[in-house]
């Protein structure tokens, strides 16, 4: 009997399942057909109209909220995804409703498809802030691939010159590229190039659109400055006199005013655009401390075949070639080759970045006439500068935060802010003699209202340097020559000129740029003035790419707009890096915020090879000499990616970097070994888990320059370490809600030593004797046009904050008066982005 009962229950359950399946099949029939005009369109109905349906209020609100915040109703079964809906309720309203046609503009559809990229672009910082505005425009209003110039294609994100030329040649052969599949079949176009270019191109001429579009972004954050900046601000200004006077307290950085960055951009069609930026850095008072604006027109066709590609009035950014002559950004980027993620835009753009010291303000134009492309610009702006006693300029400096001159004077210093007036004009003209091949000439001249003079006379004890406290010959080393070789003008001007080229043949691209700083030599005589040279070669196959770069910069080539390839920034290793040796620690910002490359001579090689479906190997090797003292450096980075299963990836990164490792008599040698293991697990709905473990070890000899020498009487100098081990372990996650409009990211990290990393797309540094760091971010796409992001960061580290152990080699006895103080800091970052 029990078996019979069970069988009966099983039969009844099976019948119910079958009936439910039949009901769903019947309900799945399209809700279309007769008398649609009398039915309620659920894809357009208001909340009040949906509430009037014969279903519970919870189900009615669930339908409306699903349509507003999750997705359109495309099929009848989508209605069951709404909260509170059941098959019975669906059967009740089926005769009363209809699912109307979903009309989404191509622009909206593209933003939905590329929202993950918009999330990255909208959080961009530093050198890419102006460039990402172009990418956002092209993602919404793509360029016609059949009309785009080679330069327009080459300027697209991660596109190589070989990719751009391959598309142009294929387009000329077949007449036009009709769709994405045809683009992928382009001979010579790499898979990497295709996967990036496809997001910015269309295959037919877009409809004329004279509507006004725009976007507004505001970012409020309390994220601290980098550790080296904080150490600089905390350093004693009185050089050990016991007054505890420091810039950290003077600027109120223990509880600073948050940084506020606002950006508004408007465009009408593809021809007219304008932008406005305001920026207040952490600790500054004025909400409008930095203001930039521009108005621009583009793609104007004039009689005679002349095309005005771009024309801007206001703040703009301009660059060409390898960045040897001109690339005006305040942000330094190591190994900026112009390829892949180290992209350099070639031409003129409206400037919506946070750059202040290197900004150009005036007018700029870019025009094309047949095979000739010309860029011209004029700028009139004031720059921050450290002055000598006689009023001449010692060094240009970018202050963060920008301290008011009244506060500098109250601290006993000379004014720095806006102390140099600069009027600059220049340009670049290039002639293209084959697809992707050109020769160019360019340069600029800046006129100033002051002379430049990096004063130093080690033979006159009474002639003290305005920046350096202990500037006698015994304390100055060879690499400090980079400071004293800075620009010195016989007149109130600076002139830089040179040439650039590009050659593309098949899958090979050759590029280069040469420039000289005019110091009175002949214009047609090469090498008689301070010079800089960059050459590179790039080869690309489907599964293999190879890049090599050679750079050679003279120490005296002091061009404030140079942003070409280098491993280190200017003044690295000089006395400007040691703020305790300066007349005031604030002068250390000349190094900390430097954007120019260091004078280097060397080779760099980068190759990426996918030698099997699951294996990708990347190798970087860089060897160079620092020109100031001819120190030899080497850097090797190897990466291996192994895809165990489709969602599971194991990554290994190993770095070995050294200076003069074969010269054991050199007191400045160091050796660094770093290894990072990373495991990525990609889950459904774009969720992801990531675990990382890293270890590092840096070793160098004791440095008498910092510690003093052993006294013959038996007294010892202050002891310092000659090795620094480091370890890192972190776990990271990404989770999307069902609607994919709500996203959660977070990471927990335990570390010791020095580490750099990214919090989402924000570059950060952790440096301490030990600690942990955790961050959590919520991204809410409230509507199709409005997104909010909130990030919270907590950093807890153990570090020495009580005293500087290098108090000018003063005797401190057997015990060191320095306590281990656990420092806890909390940051937040709130950002809202609205497009219309």
Short mmCIF file of N, CA and C in Angstrom, two decimals, residues 289-428:
data_model
loop_
_atom_site.label_atom_id
_atom_site.label_comp_id
_atom_site.label_asym_id
_atom_site.label_seq_id
_atom_site.Cartn_x
_atom_site.Cartn_y
_atom_site.Cartn_z
N UNK A 289 40.19 75.93 -7.81
CA UNK A 289 41.61 76.26 -7.85
C UNK A 289 42.18 76.13 -9.25
N UNK A 290 41.85 75.05 -9.93
CA UNK A 290 42.28 74.85 -11.31
C UNK A 290 41.06 74.87 -12.21
N UNK A 291 41.05 75.73 -13.18
CA UNK A 291 39.93 75.85 -14.11
C UNK A 291 40.47 75.77 -15.53
N UNK A 292 39.85 74.93 -16.34
CA UNK A 292 40.22 74.83 -17.75
C UNK A 292 38.96 74.70 -18.58
N UNK A 293 39.00 75.27 -19.77
CA UNK A 293 37.85 75.20 -20.68
C UNK A 293 38.35 75.28 -22.11
N UNK A 294 37.55 74.76 -23.02
CA UNK A 294 37.88 74.85 -24.44
C UNK A 294 36.61 74.80 -25.27
N UNK A 295 36.71 75.33 -26.47
CA UNK A 295 35.69 75.21 -27.51
C UNK A 295 36.42 74.74 -28.77
N UNK A 296 35.84 73.76 -29.47
CA UNK A 296 36.53 73.22 -30.64
C UNK A 296 35.58 72.83 -31.75
N UNK A 297 36.10 72.86 -32.95
CA UNK A 297 35.39 72.37 -34.13
C UNK A 297 36.27 71.33 -34.79
N UNK A 298 35.65 70.42 -35.53
CA UNK A 298 36.42 69.35 -36.17
C UNK A 298 35.79 68.97 -37.50
N UNK A 299 36.61 68.36 -38.35
CA UNK A 299 36.19 67.81 -39.63
C UNK A 299 35.47 68.84 -40.50
N UNK A 300 36.15 69.95 -40.74
CA UNK A 300 35.61 70.98 -41.62
C UNK A 300 36.28 70.85 -42.99
N UNK A 301 35.48 70.68 -44.04
CA UNK A 301 36.00 70.54 -45.40
C UNK A 301 35.93 71.90 -46.09
N UNK A 302 37.09 72.35 -46.57
CA UNK A 302 37.19 73.64 -47.23
C UNK A 302 37.53 73.45 -48.70
N UNK A 303 37.29 74.45 -49.54
CA UNK A 303 37.63 74.33 -50.98
C UNK A 303 39.12 74.05 -51.18
N UNK A 304 39.42 73.38 -52.27
CA UNK A 304 40.80 73.08 -52.59
C UNK A 304 41.33 71.84 -51.91
N UNK A 305 40.47 71.05 -51.28
CA UNK A 305 40.90 69.81 -50.63
C UNK A 305 41.47 69.99 -49.24
N UNK A 306 41.38 71.22 -48.68
CA UNK A 306 41.89 71.46 -47.34
C UNK A 306 40.86 71.01 -46.31
N UNK A 307 41.32 70.27 -45.33
CA UNK A 307 40.45 69.78 -44.26
C UNK A 307 41.00 70.23 -42.91
N UNK A 308 40.16 70.94 -42.16
CA UNK A 308 40.51 71.32 -40.79
C UNK A 308 40.08 70.16 -39.90
N UNK A 309 41.03 69.34 -39.51
CA UNK A 309 40.71 68.18 -38.68
C UNK A 309 40.22 68.61 -37.30
N UNK A 310 40.92 69.56 -36.70
CA UNK A 310 40.54 70.04 -35.37
C UNK A 310 41.01 71.48 -35.19
N UNK A 311 40.23 72.25 -34.47
CA UNK A 311 40.63 73.61 -34.09
C UNK A 311 40.07 73.88 -32.70
N UNK A 312 40.95 74.24 -31.77
CA UNK A 312 40.55 74.45 -30.39
C UNK A 312 40.99 75.83 -29.92
N UNK A 313 40.13 76.44 -29.11
CA UNK A 313 40.45 77.67 -28.40
C UNK A 313 40.24 77.39 -26.92
N UNK A 314 41.25 77.70 -26.10
CA UNK A 314 41.20 77.40 -24.68
C UNK A 314 42.33 76.47 -24.30
N UNK A 315 42.05 75.50 -23.44
CA UNK A 315 43.06 74.54 -23.00
C UNK A 315 43.05 73.32 -23.92
N UNK A 316 44.21 72.86 -24.28
CA UNK A 316 44.32 71.74 -25.22
C UNK A 316 45.58 70.94 -24.92
N UNK A 317 45.62 69.74 -25.43
CA UNK A 317 46.83 68.91 -25.35
C UNK A 317 47.29 68.62 -26.77
N UNK A 318 48.61 68.55 -26.95
CA UNK A 318 49.18 68.32 -28.27
C UNK A 318 50.40 67.42 -28.13
N UNK A 319 50.56 66.50 -29.06
CA UNK A 319 51.72 65.62 -29.07
C UNK A 319 51.91 65.08 -30.47
N UNK A 320 53.12 64.65 -30.74
CA UNK A 320 53.41 63.99 -32.02
C UNK A 320 54.68 63.15 -31.85
N UNK A 321 54.91 62.30 -32.84
CA UNK A 321 56.12 61.49 -32.85
C UNK A 321 56.25 60.63 -31.60
N UNK A 322 57.43 60.64 -30.99
CA UNK A 322 57.72 59.84 -29.81
C UNK A 322 57.67 60.65 -28.52
N UNK A 323 57.14 61.86 -28.58
CA UNK A 323 57.05 62.69 -27.39
C UNK A 323 58.35 63.34 -26.98
N UNK A 324 59.34 63.37 -27.86
CA UNK A 324 60.64 63.98 -27.53
C UNK A 324 60.52 65.49 -27.46
N UNK A 325 59.76 66.08 -28.39
CA UNK A 325 59.61 67.53 -28.44
C UNK A 325 58.38 67.99 -27.66
N UNK A 326 57.23 67.32 -27.86
CA UNK A 326 56.00 67.83 -27.28
C UNK A 326 55.04 66.71 -26.90
N UNK A 327 54.62 66.72 -25.65
CA UNK A 327 53.55 65.86 -25.14
C UNK A 327 53.19 66.44 -23.77
N UNK A 328 52.26 67.39 -23.74
CA UNK A 328 52.06 68.20 -22.53
C UNK A 328 51.09 67.54 -21.54
N UNK A 329 51.64 66.76 -20.64
CA UNK A 329 50.90 66.20 -19.53
C UNK A 329 51.75 66.31 -18.28
N UNK A 330 51.11 66.42 -17.12
CA UNK A 330 51.84 66.51 -15.86
C UNK A 330 52.22 65.14 -15.31
N UNK A 331 51.84 64.07 -15.99
CA UNK A 331 51.97 62.74 -15.41
C UNK A 331 53.03 61.93 -16.15
N UNK A 332 53.98 61.40 -15.35
CA UNK A 332 55.04 60.58 -15.91
C UNK A 332 54.56 59.14 -16.05
N UNK A 333 55.00 58.49 -17.12
CA UNK A 333 54.67 57.09 -17.35
C UNK A 333 55.93 56.35 -17.77
N UNK A 334 56.33 55.36 -16.97
CA UNK A 334 57.52 54.59 -17.31
C UNK A 334 57.31 53.80 -18.60
N UNK A 335 58.35 53.77 -19.41
CA UNK A 335 58.36 52.95 -20.63
C UNK A 335 57.16 53.25 -21.53
N UNK A 336 56.92 54.53 -21.78
CA UNK A 336 55.82 54.95 -22.65
C UNK A 336 56.27 54.83 -24.10
N UNK A 337 55.96 53.68 -24.70
CA UNK A 337 56.45 53.36 -26.03
C UNK A 337 55.53 53.84 -27.14
N UNK A 338 54.25 54.13 -26.82
CA UNK A 338 53.28 54.47 -27.86
C UNK A 338 52.49 53.28 -28.36
N UNK A 339 52.78 52.08 -27.84
CA UNK A 339 52.09 50.86 -28.26
C UNK A 339 51.25 50.31 -27.12
N UNK A 340 50.19 49.58 -27.49
CA UNK A 340 49.30 48.91 -26.55
C UNK A 340 48.79 49.89 -25.50
N UNK A 341 48.94 49.56 -24.22
CA UNK A 341 48.38 50.43 -23.19
C UNK A 341 49.24 51.65 -22.91
N UNK A 342 50.41 51.75 -23.51
CA UNK A 342 51.26 52.94 -23.40
C UNK A 342 51.03 53.83 -24.61
N UNK A 343 49.76 54.02 -24.97
CA UNK A 343 49.40 54.74 -26.19
C UNK A 343 49.72 56.22 -26.07
N UNK A 344 50.18 56.80 -27.17
CA UNK A 344 50.39 58.24 -27.25
C UNK A 344 49.57 58.77 -28.42
N UNK A 345 48.67 59.71 -28.16
CA UNK A 345 47.86 60.29 -29.23
C UNK A 345 48.72 61.20 -30.10
N UNK A 346 48.50 61.15 -31.39
CA UNK A 346 49.24 61.97 -32.34
C UNK A 346 48.30 63.03 -32.89
N UNK A 347 48.45 64.28 -32.41
CA UNK A 347 47.59 65.37 -32.88
C UNK A 347 47.18 66.27 -31.74
N UNK A 348 45.99 66.89 -31.89
CA UNK A 348 45.49 67.88 -30.94
C UNK A 348 44.17 67.39 -30.36
N UNK A 349 44.00 67.60 -29.05
CA UNK A 349 42.77 67.25 -28.35
C UNK A 349 42.41 68.36 -27.37
N UNK A 350 41.12 68.53 -27.09
CA UNK A 350 40.71 69.40 -26.00
C UNK A 350 41.16 68.80 -24.68
N UNK A 351 41.63 69.64 -23.76
CA UNK A 351 42.25 69.15 -22.52
C UNK A 351 41.23 69.17 -21.39
N UNK A 352 40.82 67.97 -20.95
CA UNK A 352 39.95 67.82 -19.79
C UNK A 352 40.66 67.04 -18.69
N UNK A 353 41.97 67.12 -18.64
CA UNK A 353 42.75 66.39 -17.64
C UNK A 353 43.00 67.27 -16.42
N UNK A 354 43.66 66.68 -15.42
CA UNK A 354 44.03 67.42 -14.21
C UNK A 354 45.39 68.09 -14.34
N UNK A 355 46.01 68.03 -15.51
CA UNK A 355 47.31 68.66 -15.71
C UNK A 355 47.22 70.16 -15.48
N UNK A 356 48.17 70.69 -14.76
CA UNK A 356 48.19 72.12 -14.44
C UNK A 356 49.49 72.77 -14.93
N UNK A 357 50.64 72.24 -14.50
CA UNK A 357 51.92 72.86 -14.82
C UNK A 357 52.22 72.80 -16.32
N UNK A 358 51.83 71.71 -16.99
CA UNK A 358 52.17 71.53 -18.40
C UNK A 358 51.04 71.90 -19.35
N UNK A 359 49.98 72.45 -18.82
CA UNK A 359 48.86 72.76 -19.70
C UNK A 359 49.24 73.87 -20.70
N UNK A 360 48.65 73.79 -21.87
CA UNK A 360 48.78 74.83 -22.89
C UNK A 360 47.43 75.51 -23.02
N UNK A 361 47.43 76.83 -23.03
CA UNK A 361 46.18 77.60 -23.04
C UNK A 361 46.29 78.68 -24.10
N UNK A 362 45.47 78.56 -25.11
CA UNK A 362 45.51 79.51 -26.22
C UNK A 362 44.69 78.99 -27.38
N UNK A 363 45.37 78.61 -28.48
CA UNK A 363 44.68 78.10 -29.66
C UNK A 363 45.58 77.07 -30.33
N UNK A 364 44.94 76.05 -30.93
CA UNK A 364 45.69 75.00 -31.62
C UNK A 364 44.83 74.48 -32.77
N UNK A 365 45.50 74.06 -33.84
CA UNK A 365 44.79 73.56 -35.02
C UNK A 365 45.56 72.39 -35.61
N UNK A 366 44.81 71.50 -36.25
CA UNK A 366 45.37 70.36 -36.98
C UNK A 366 44.66 70.31 -38.33
N UNK A 367 45.42 70.30 -39.42
CA UNK A 367 44.84 70.36 -40.76
C UNK A 367 45.54 69.40 -41.70
N UNK A 368 44.82 68.95 -42.72
CA UNK A 368 45.35 68.03 -43.72
C UNK A 368 45.07 68.59 -45.10
N UNK A 369 46.08 68.51 -45.96
CA UNK A 369 45.91 68.91 -47.35
C UNK A 369 46.66 67.91 -48.22
N UNK A 370 45.90 66.95 -48.76
CA UNK A 370 46.54 65.90 -49.53
C UNK A 370 47.45 65.07 -48.63
N UNK A 371 48.70 64.91 -49.02
CA UNK A 371 49.64 64.11 -48.21
C UNK A 371 50.30 64.88 -47.08
N UNK A 372 49.91 66.14 -46.86
CA UNK A 372 50.55 66.99 -45.86
C UNK A 372 49.63 67.14 -44.66
N UNK A 373 50.18 66.89 -43.48
CA UNK A 373 49.45 67.11 -42.23
C UNK A 373 50.23 68.14 -41.42
N UNK A 374 49.54 69.15 -40.89
CA UNK A 374 50.19 70.21 -40.12
C UNK A 374 49.48 70.41 -38.79
N UNK A 375 50.27 70.63 -37.75
CA UNK A 375 49.77 70.97 -36.41
C UNK A 375 50.43 72.28 -36.00
N UNK A 376 49.63 73.24 -35.54
CA UNK A 376 50.16 74.50 -35.06
C UNK A 376 49.48 74.90 -33.77
N UNK A 377 50.21 75.57 -32.87
CA UNK A 377 49.61 75.96 -31.59
C UNK A 377 50.27 77.21 -31.05
N UNK A 378 49.53 77.90 -30.22
CA UNK A 378 50.00 79.08 -29.49
C UNK A 378 49.43 79.03 -28.08
N UNK A 379 50.25 79.37 -27.08
CA UNK A 379 49.81 79.28 -25.69
C UNK A 379 50.36 80.46 -24.91
N UNK A 380 49.58 80.91 -23.93
CA UNK A 380 49.99 82.00 -23.04
C UNK A 380 49.52 81.63 -21.64
N UNK A 381 50.48 81.34 -20.73
CA UNK A 381 50.10 80.83 -19.42
C UNK A 381 51.21 81.11 -18.41
N UNK A 382 50.85 81.04 -17.12
CA UNK A 382 51.83 81.20 -16.03
C UNK A 382 52.19 79.83 -15.46
N UNK A 383 53.45 79.67 -15.05
CA UNK A 383 53.96 78.40 -14.53
C UNK A 383 54.52 78.58 -13.12
N UNK A 384 54.46 77.50 -12.34
CA UNK A 384 55.08 77.51 -11.01
C UNK A 384 56.59 77.33 -11.15
N UNK A 385 57.35 78.07 -10.37
CA UNK A 385 58.81 78.01 -10.48
C UNK A 385 59.46 78.37 -9.16
N UNK A 386 60.59 77.71 -8.86
CA UNK A 386 61.42 78.04 -7.71
C UNK A 386 62.42 79.09 -8.15
N UNK A 387 62.46 80.22 -7.47
CA UNK A 387 63.27 81.35 -7.89
C UNK A 387 64.56 81.44 -7.10
N UNK A 388 65.58 82.02 -7.75
CA UNK A 388 66.84 82.37 -7.08
C UNK A 388 66.71 83.73 -6.41
N UNK A 389 67.74 84.11 -5.64
CA UNK A 389 67.72 85.41 -4.96
C UNK A 389 67.63 86.57 -5.94
N UNK A 390 68.23 86.40 -7.13
CA UNK A 390 68.23 87.49 -8.11
C UNK A 390 66.98 87.52 -8.97
N UNK A 391 65.99 86.65 -8.70
CA UNK A 391 64.74 86.65 -9.45
C UNK A 391 64.73 85.72 -10.64
N UNK A 392 65.87 85.11 -10.96
CA UNK A 392 65.88 84.15 -12.06
C UNK A 392 65.27 82.83 -11.61
N UNK A 393 64.94 81.96 -12.57
CA UNK A 393 64.30 80.69 -12.28
C UNK A 393 65.36 79.62 -12.09
N UNK A 394 65.29 78.93 -10.97
CA UNK A 394 66.18 77.79 -10.75
C UNK A 394 65.61 76.52 -11.36
N UNK A 395 64.37 76.19 -11.00
CA UNK A 395 63.71 75.00 -11.54
C UNK A 395 62.21 75.25 -11.67
N UNK A 396 61.60 74.63 -12.67
CA UNK A 396 60.15 74.55 -12.73
C UNK A 396 59.69 73.45 -11.78
N UNK A 397 58.53 73.62 -11.14
CA UNK A 397 58.05 72.65 -10.19
C UNK A 397 56.53 72.61 -10.26
N UNK A 398 55.97 71.39 -10.11
CA UNK A 398 54.52 71.24 -10.04
C UNK A 398 54.17 70.92 -8.60
N UNK A 399 53.48 71.84 -7.93
CA UNK A 399 53.14 71.64 -6.54
C UNK A 399 51.80 70.91 -6.40
N UNK A 400 51.76 69.92 -5.53
CA UNK A 400 50.51 69.25 -5.15
C UNK A 400 50.55 69.01 -3.65
N UNK A 401 49.71 69.69 -2.89
CA UNK A 401 48.76 70.71 -3.33
C UNK A 401 49.48 72.01 -3.71
N UNK A 402 48.77 72.86 -4.45
CA UNK A 402 49.34 74.14 -4.85
C UNK A 402 49.20 75.12 -3.70
N UNK A 403 50.32 75.37 -3.04
CA UNK A 403 50.34 76.20 -1.84
C UNK A 403 50.29 77.67 -2.25
N UNK A 404 49.45 78.44 -1.57
CA UNK A 404 49.36 79.87 -1.87
C UNK A 404 50.68 80.56 -1.56
N UNK A 405 50.97 81.60 -2.33
CA UNK A 405 52.22 82.32 -2.14
C UNK A 405 52.29 82.99 -0.77
N UNK A 406 51.15 83.46 -0.26
CA UNK A 406 51.15 84.09 1.07
C UNK A 406 51.59 83.09 2.14
N UNK A 407 51.18 81.83 1.98
CA UNK A 407 51.56 80.81 2.95
C UNK A 407 53.04 80.46 2.81
N UNK A 408 53.55 80.47 1.59
CA UNK A 408 54.97 80.22 1.37
C UNK A 408 55.81 81.34 1.99
N UNK A 409 55.36 82.59 1.81
CA UNK A 409 56.09 83.73 2.38
C UNK A 409 56.04 83.66 3.90
N UNK A 410 54.91 83.29 4.48
CA UNK A 410 54.80 83.16 5.93
C UNK A 410 55.73 82.08 6.47
N UNK A 411 56.05 81.09 5.63
CA UNK A 411 56.97 80.02 6.03
C UNK A 411 58.43 80.40 5.78
N UNK A 412 58.67 81.64 5.32
CA UNK A 412 60.04 82.10 5.10
C UNK A 412 60.60 81.76 3.74
N UNK A 413 59.74 81.39 2.77
CA UNK A 413 60.17 81.04 1.43
C UNK A 413 59.75 82.10 0.43
N UNK A 414 60.36 82.05 -0.74
CA UNK A 414 59.96 82.93 -1.81
C UNK A 414 58.71 82.38 -2.50
N UNK A 415 57.92 83.23 -3.16
CA UNK A 415 56.74 82.73 -3.87
C UNK A 415 57.14 81.72 -4.95
N UNK A 416 56.29 80.75 -5.19
CA UNK A 416 56.51 79.72 -6.22
C UNK A 416 55.38 79.71 -7.24
N UNK A 417 54.18 79.92 -6.78
CA UNK A 417 53.00 79.75 -7.62
C UNK A 417 52.89 80.85 -8.67
N UNK A 418 52.76 80.43 -9.93
CA UNK A 418 52.55 81.34 -11.07
C UNK A 418 53.62 82.43 -11.13
N UNK A 419 54.89 82.07 -10.94
CA UNK A 419 55.98 83.05 -10.91
C UNK A 419 56.66 83.23 -12.26
N UNK A 420 56.31 82.41 -13.24
CA UNK A 420 56.94 82.50 -14.56
C UNK A 420 55.86 82.64 -15.62
N UNK A 421 55.98 83.69 -16.44
CA UNK A 421 55.05 83.86 -17.56
C UNK A 421 55.67 83.24 -18.81
N UNK A 422 54.91 82.38 -19.47
CA UNK A 422 55.40 81.66 -20.65
C UNK A 422 54.46 81.86 -21.83
N UNK A 423 55.02 82.27 -22.93
CA UNK A 423 54.27 82.35 -24.19
C UNK A 423 54.96 81.41 -25.18
N UNK A 424 54.21 80.44 -25.68
CA UNK A 424 54.78 79.37 -26.49
C UNK A 424 54.04 79.25 -27.82
N UNK A 425 54.80 79.06 -28.88
CA UNK A 425 54.19 78.73 -30.17
C UNK A 425 55.07 77.68 -30.86
N UNK A 426 54.43 76.86 -31.66
CA UNK A 426 55.18 75.81 -32.33
C UNK A 426 54.27 74.96 -33.20
N UNK A 427 54.79 73.84 -33.68
CA UNK A 427 53.99 72.97 -34.53
C UNK A 427 54.81 71.87 -35.15
N UNK A 428 54.15 71.09 -35.99
CA UNK A 428 54.77 69.97 -36.67
C UNK A 428 54.14 69.84 -38.06
#
